[in-house]
Structures are given as C-alpha cells and as structure tokens.
PDB file of C-alpha atoms and ligand atoms in Angstrom:
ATOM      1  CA  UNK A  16      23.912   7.489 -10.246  1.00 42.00           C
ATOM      2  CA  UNK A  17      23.443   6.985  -6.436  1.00 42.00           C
ATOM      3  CA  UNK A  18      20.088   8.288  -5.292  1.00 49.00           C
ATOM      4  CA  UNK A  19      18.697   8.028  -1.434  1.00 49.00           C
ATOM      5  CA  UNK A  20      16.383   5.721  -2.602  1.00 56.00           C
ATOM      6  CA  UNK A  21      19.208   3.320  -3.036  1.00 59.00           C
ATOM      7  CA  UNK A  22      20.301   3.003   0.480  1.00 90.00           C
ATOM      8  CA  UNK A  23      16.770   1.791   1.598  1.00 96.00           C
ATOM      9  CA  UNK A  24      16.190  -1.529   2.874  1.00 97.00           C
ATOM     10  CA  UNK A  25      13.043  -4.102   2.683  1.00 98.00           C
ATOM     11  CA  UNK A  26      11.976  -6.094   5.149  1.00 98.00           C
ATOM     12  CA  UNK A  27       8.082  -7.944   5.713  1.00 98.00           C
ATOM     13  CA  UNK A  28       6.539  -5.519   8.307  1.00 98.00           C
ATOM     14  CA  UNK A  29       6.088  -7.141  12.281  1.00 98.00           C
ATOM     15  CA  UNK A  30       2.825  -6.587  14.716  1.00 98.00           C
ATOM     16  CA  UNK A  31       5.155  -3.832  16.539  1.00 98.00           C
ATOM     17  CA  UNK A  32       5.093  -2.193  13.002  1.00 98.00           C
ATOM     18  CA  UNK A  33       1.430  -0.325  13.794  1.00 98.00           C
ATOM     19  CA  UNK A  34       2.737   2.476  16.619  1.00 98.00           C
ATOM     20  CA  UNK A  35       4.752   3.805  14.178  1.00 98.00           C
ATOM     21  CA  UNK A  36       2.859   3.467  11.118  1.00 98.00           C
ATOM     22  CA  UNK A  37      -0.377   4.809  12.514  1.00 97.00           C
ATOM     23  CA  UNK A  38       1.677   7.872  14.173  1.00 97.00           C
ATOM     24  CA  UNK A  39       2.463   9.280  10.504  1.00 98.00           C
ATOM     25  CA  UNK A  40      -0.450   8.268   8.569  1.00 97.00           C
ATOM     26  CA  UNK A  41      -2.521  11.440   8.748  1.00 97.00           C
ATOM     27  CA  UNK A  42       0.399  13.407   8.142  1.00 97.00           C
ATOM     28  CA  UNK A  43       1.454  11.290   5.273  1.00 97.00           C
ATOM     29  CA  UNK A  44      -2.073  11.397   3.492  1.00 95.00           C
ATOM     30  CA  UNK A  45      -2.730  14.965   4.409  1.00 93.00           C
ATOM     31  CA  UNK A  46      -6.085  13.905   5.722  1.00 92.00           C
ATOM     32  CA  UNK A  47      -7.300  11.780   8.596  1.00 92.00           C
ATOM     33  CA  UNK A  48      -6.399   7.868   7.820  1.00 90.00           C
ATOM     34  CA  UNK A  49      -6.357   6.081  11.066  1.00 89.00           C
ATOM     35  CA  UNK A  50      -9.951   4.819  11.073  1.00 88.00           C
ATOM     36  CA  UNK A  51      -9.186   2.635   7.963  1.00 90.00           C
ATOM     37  CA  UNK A  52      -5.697   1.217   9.432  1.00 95.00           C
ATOM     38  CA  UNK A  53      -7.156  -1.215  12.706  1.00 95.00           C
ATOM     39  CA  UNK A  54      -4.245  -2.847  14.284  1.00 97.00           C
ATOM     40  CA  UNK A  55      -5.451  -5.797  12.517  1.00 97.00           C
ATOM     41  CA  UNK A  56      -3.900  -5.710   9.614  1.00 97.00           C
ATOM     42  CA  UNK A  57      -0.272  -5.698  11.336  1.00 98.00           C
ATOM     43  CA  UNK A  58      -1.589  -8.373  13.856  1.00 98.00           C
ATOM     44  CA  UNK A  59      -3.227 -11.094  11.247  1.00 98.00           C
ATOM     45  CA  UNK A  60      -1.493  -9.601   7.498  1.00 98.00           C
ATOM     46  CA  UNK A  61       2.268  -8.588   8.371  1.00 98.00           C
ATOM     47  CA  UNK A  62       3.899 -11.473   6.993  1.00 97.00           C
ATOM     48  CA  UNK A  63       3.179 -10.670   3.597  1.00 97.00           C
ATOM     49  CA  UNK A  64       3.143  -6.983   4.013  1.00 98.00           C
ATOM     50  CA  UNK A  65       6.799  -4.585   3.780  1.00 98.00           C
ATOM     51  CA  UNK A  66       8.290  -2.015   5.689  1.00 98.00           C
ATOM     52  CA  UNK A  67      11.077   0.175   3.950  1.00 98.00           C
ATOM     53  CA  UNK A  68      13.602   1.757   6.072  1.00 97.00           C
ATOM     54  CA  UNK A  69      17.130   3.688   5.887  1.00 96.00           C
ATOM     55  CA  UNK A  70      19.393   4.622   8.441  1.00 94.00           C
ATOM     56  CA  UNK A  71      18.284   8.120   8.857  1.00 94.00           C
ATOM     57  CA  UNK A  72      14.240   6.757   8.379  1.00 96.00           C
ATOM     58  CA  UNK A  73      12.637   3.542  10.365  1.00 97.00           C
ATOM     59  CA  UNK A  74       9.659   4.171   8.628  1.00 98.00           C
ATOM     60  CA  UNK A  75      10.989   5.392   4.719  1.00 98.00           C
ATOM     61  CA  UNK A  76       7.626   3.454   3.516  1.00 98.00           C
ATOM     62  CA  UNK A  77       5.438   0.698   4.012  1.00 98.00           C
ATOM     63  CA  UNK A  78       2.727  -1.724   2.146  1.00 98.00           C
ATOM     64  CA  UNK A  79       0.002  -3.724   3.710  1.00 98.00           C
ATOM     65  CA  UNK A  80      -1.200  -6.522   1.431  1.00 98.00           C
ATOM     66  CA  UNK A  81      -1.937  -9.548   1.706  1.00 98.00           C
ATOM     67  CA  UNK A  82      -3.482 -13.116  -0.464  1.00 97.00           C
ATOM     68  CA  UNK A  83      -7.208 -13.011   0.263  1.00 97.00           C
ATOM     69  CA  UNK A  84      -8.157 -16.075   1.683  1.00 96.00           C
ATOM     70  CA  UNK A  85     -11.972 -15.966   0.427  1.00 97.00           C
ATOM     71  CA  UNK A  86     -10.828 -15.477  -3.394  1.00 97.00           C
ATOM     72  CA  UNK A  87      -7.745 -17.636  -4.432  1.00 97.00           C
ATOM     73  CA  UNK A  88      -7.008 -15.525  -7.283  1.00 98.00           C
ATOM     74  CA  UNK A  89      -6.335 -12.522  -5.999  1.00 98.00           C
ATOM     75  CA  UNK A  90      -4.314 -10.501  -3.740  1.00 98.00           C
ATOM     76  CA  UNK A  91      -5.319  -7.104  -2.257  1.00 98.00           C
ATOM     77  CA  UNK A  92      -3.177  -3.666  -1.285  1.00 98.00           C
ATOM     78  CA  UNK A  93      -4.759  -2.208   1.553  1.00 98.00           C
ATOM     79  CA  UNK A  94      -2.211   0.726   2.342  1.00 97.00           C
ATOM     80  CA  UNK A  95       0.797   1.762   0.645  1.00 98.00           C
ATOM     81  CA  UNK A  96       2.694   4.894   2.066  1.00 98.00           C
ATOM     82  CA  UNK A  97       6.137   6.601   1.432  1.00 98.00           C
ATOM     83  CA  UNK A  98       7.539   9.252   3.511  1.00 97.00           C
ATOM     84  CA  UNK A  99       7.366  12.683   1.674  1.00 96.00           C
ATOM     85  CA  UNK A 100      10.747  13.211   1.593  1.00 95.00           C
ATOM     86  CA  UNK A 101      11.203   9.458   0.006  1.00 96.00           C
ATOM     87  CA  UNK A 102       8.418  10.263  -3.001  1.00 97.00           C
ATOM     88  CA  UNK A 103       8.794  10.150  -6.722  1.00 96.00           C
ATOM     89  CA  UNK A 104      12.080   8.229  -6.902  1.00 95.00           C
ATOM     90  CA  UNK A 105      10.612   4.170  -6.950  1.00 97.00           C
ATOM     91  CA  UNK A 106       9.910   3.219  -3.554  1.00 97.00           C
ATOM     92  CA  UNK A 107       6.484   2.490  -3.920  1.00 98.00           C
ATOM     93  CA  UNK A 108       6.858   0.869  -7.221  1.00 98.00           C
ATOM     94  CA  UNK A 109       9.266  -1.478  -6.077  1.00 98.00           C
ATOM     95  CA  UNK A 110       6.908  -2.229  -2.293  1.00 98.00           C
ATOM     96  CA  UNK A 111       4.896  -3.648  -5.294  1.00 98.00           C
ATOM     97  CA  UNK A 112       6.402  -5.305  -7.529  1.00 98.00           C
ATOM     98  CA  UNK A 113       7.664  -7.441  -4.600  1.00 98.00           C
ATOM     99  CA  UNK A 114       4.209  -7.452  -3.466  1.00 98.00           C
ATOM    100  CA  UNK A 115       3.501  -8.819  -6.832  1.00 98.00           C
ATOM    101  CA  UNK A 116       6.872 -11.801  -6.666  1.00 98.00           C
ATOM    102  CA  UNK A 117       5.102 -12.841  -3.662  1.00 97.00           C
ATOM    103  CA  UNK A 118       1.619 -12.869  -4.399  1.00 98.00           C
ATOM    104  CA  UNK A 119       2.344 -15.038  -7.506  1.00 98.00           C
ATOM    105  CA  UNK A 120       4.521 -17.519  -5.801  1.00 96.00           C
ATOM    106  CA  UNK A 121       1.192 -18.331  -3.851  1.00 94.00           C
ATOM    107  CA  UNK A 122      -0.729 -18.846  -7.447  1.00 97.00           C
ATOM    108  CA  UNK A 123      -2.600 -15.263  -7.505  1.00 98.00           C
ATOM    109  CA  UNK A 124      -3.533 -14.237 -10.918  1.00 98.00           C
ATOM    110  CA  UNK A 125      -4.406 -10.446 -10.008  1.00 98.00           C
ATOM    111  CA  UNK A 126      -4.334  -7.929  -8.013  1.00 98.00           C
ATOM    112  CA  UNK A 127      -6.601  -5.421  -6.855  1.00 98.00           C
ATOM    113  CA  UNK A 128      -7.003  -2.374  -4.713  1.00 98.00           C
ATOM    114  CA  UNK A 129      -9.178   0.541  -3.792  1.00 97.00           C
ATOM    115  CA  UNK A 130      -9.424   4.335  -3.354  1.00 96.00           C
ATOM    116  CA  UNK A 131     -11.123   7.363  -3.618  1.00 95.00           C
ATOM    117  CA  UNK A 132     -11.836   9.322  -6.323  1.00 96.00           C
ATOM    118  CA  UNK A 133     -10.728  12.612  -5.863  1.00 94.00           C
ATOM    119  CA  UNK A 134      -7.296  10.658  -4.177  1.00 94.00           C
ATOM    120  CA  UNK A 135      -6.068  11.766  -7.597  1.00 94.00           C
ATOM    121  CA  UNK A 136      -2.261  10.776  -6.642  1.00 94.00           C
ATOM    122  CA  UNK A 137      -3.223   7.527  -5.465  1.00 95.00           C
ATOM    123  CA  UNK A 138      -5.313   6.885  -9.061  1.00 97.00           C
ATOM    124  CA  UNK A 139      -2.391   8.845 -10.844  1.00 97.00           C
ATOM    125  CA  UNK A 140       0.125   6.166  -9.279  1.00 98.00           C
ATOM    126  CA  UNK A 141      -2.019   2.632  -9.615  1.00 98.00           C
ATOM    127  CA  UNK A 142      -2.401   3.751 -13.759  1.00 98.00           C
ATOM    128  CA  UNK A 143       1.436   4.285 -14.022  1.00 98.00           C
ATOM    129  CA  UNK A 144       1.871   0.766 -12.533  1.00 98.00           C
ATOM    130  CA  UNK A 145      -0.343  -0.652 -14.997  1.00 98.00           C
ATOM    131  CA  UNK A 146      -3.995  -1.008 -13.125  1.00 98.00           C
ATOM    132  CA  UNK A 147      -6.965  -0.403 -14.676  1.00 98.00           C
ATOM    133  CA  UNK A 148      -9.271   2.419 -12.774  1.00 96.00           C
ATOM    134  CA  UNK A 149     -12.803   1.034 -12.765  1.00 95.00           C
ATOM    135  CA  UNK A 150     -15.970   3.595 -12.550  1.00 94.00           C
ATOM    136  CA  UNK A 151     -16.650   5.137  -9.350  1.00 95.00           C
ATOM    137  CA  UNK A 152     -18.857   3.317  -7.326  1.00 95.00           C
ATOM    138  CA  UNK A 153     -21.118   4.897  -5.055  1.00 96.00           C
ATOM    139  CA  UNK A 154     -21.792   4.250  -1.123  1.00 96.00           C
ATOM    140  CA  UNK A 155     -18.806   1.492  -1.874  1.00 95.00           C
ATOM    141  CA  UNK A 156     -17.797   1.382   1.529  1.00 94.00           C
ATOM    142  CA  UNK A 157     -20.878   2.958   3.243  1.00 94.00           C
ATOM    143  CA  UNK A 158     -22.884   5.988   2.649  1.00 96.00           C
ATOM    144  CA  UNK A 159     -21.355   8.827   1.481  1.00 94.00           C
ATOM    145  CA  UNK A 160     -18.349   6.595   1.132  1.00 93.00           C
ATOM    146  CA  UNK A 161     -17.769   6.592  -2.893  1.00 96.00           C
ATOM    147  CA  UNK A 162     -14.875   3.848  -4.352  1.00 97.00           C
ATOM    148  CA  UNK A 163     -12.720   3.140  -7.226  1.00 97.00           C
ATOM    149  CA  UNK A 164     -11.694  -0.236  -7.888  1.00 98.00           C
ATOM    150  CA  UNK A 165      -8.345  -0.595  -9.027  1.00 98.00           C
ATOM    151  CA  UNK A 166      -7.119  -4.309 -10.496  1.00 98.00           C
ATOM    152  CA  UNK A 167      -3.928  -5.245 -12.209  1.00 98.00           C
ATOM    153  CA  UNK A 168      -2.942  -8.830 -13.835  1.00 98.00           C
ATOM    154  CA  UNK A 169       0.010 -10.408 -12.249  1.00 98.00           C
TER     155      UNK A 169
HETATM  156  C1  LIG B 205       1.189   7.325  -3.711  1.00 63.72           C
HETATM  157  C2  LIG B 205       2.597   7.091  -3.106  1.00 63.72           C
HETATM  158  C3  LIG B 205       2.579   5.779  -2.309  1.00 63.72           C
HETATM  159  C4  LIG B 205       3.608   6.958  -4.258  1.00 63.72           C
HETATM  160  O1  LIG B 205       4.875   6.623  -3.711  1.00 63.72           O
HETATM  161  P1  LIG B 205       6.221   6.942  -4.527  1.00 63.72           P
HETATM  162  O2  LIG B 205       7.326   6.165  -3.904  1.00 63.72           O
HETATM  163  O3  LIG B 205       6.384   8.402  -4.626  1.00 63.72           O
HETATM  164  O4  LIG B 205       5.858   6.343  -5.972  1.00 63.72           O
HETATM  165  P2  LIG B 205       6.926   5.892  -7.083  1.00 63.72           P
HETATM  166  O5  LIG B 205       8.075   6.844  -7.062  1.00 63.72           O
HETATM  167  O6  LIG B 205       7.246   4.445  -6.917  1.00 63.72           O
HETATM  168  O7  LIG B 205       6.084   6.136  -8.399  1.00 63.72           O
HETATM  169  C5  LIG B 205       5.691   5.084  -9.261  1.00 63.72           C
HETATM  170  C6  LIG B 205       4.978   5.715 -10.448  1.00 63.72           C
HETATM  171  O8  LIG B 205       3.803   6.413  -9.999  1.00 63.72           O
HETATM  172  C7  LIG B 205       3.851   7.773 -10.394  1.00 63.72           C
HETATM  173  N1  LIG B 205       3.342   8.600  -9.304  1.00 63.72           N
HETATM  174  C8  LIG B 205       3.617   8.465  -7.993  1.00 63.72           C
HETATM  175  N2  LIG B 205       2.974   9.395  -7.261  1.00 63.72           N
HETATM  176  C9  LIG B 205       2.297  10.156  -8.162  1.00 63.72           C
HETATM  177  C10 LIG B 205       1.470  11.298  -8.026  1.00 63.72           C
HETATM  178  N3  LIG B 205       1.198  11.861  -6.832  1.00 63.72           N
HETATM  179  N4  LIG B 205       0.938  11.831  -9.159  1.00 63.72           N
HETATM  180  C11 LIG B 205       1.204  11.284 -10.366  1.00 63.72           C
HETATM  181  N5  LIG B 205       1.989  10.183 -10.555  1.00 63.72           N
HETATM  182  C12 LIG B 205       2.533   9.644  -9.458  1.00 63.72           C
HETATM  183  C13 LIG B 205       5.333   8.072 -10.603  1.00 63.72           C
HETATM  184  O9  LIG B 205       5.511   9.108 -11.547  1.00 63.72           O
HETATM  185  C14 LIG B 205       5.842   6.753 -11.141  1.00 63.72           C
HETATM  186  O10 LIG B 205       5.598   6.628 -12.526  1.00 63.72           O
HETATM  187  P3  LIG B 205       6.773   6.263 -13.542  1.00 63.72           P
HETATM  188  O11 LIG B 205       7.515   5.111 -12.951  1.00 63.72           O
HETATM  189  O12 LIG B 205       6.036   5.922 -14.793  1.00 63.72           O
HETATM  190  O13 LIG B 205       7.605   7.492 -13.612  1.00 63.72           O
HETATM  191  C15 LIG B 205       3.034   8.286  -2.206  1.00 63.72           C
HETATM  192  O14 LIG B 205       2.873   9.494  -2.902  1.00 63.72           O
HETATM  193  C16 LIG B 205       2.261   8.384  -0.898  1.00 63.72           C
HETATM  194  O15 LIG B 205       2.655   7.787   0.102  1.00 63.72           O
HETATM  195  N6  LIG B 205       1.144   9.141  -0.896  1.00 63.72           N
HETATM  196  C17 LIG B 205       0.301   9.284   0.285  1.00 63.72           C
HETATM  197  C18 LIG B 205      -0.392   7.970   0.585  1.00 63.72           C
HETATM  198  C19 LIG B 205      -1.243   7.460  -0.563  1.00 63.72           C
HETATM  199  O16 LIG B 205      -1.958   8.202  -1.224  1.00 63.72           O
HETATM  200  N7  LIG B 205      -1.167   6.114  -0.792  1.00 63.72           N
HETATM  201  C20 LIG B 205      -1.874   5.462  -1.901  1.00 63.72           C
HETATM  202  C21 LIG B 205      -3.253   5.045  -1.525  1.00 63.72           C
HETATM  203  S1  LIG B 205      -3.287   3.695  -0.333  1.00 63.72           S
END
C-alpha cells in the first residue's frame, strides 16, 4: 500500500534550515518552543541532523542530533518534529533510526534524550522506540524546569 509517508525524502538539514524550522515550532508543539531551538544547533550540528520533505511540504519533519563531543559514547536528540498532517505513519521513527546508522558508524554505544514530563506524546513515542524513561528529575534544566531522561542502546 502507498501511503504519503512514502513520497517523503531525507536529506541532513543545512544552516538555512532554522527560518523555517523555528517559524513552525510553536505551532507544531502546541506550546512556545523557540527559546530551546538557538540558531546554534543548525549553525554548529546540521551535518548530522535530517530534514524530511515532500513536494507539497519543505518542512514534512526534521531531527536535530548530533555525537556529543564531551562523551564518546553517546549521541543526543535535541528536537525531533513532524508536521501534523505527516504524524502517526513512521516519519519520526525512521528520522531515528537513521539517526541511529549514523551515530554508530562514529562508534556511539547509546543514545539519549530529554523531555518533560507531562510531554506525554513525546514519552509515549521514545518508549515505543525502545528508550527507557528515567525518573523525573527536578530543576533539571533550571528552576521550575523538571526533566526526564530518556536513553536507548544502539
Ligand atoms: C512526537 C512526534 C515527533 C512523533 O512523530 P510521528 O512521525 O508521528 O511518529 P511515528 O509515526 O514515527 O511513531 C513511532 C512510534 O511512536 C508512537 N507514537 C508517536 N506519537 C505518539 C503519541 N503522540 N502518543 C503515543 N504514541 C505515539 C507511534 O504509535 C509509533 O509506535 P509503533 O511504531 O509501535 O506503532 C510528533 O508527534 C511531533 O512532532 N510532536 C510534536 C513535537 C514533539 O513532541 N517532539 C518530541 C519531543 S522533542
């Protein structure tokens, strides 16, 4: 069976990614985003990040990961979004598992991310791709600020 999802392309994302990725954030999330996405991460981490697009969508979905160069073990998922009219049919899953090709081809042994808790979609989605969901940890990323860490094996 042919599906929308199928006509998607992959591509690693480009500094000129950012505009258009920070434009739909808030909308995609449903709640304000932008202070955690700093131009940054397409300027220094876009080689080994992916943007997903079709010919209707530019943007169908994007990941922004990246090898951590402080722990040679791991690799870390900053952002991963799909456009809500893209969602529930594998787009996300497979951002990751090439994620995942990559981050193993540059000797990484897991993988690890973090949300909030009550981002129960985002938890509901890292446990179907096989992360564990550690205990919420409070002030995590500054007061008020609680976080769940989320690691996988690779
Ligand atoms: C979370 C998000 C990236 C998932 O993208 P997606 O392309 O719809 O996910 P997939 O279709 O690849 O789903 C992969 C698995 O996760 C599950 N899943 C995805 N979203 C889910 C949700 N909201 N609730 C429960 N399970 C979910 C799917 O059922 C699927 O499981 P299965 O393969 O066992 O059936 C997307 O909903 C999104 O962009 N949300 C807003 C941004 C966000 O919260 N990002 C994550 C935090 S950075």
């Amino acid at each position: 069976m042919t599906s929308v999802v199928d006509e998607y392309s992959v591509r690693p994302a480009r500094p000129d990614d950012y505009e258009p990725i920070v434009a739909v954030v808030d909308e995609w999330w449903g709640r304000p985003m932008i202070r955690d996405l700093s131009r940054l991460f397409l300027d220094h981490f876009h080689t080994t990040s992916l943007v997903a697009a079709t010919d209707e969508l530019p943007l169908a979905g994007f990941l922004i990961g990246f090898p951590s160069p402080s722990d040679p073990e791991t690799a870390y998922i900053h952002f991963v979004g799909v456009h809500p009219g893209m969602r529930r049919a594998g787009l996300a899953r497979d951002l990751y598992e090439r994620f995942f090709t990559t981050a193993r081809f540059t000797g990484r042994t897991g993988v690890k991310a973090i949300t909030s808790p009550d981002d129960t979609g985002s938890i509901a989605f890292h446990d179907a791709l096989g992360f564990t969901v550690g205990d919420t940890v409070a002030d995590y990323d500054g007061q008020g600020l609680d976080r769940v860490v989320l690691r996988r094996a690779l």
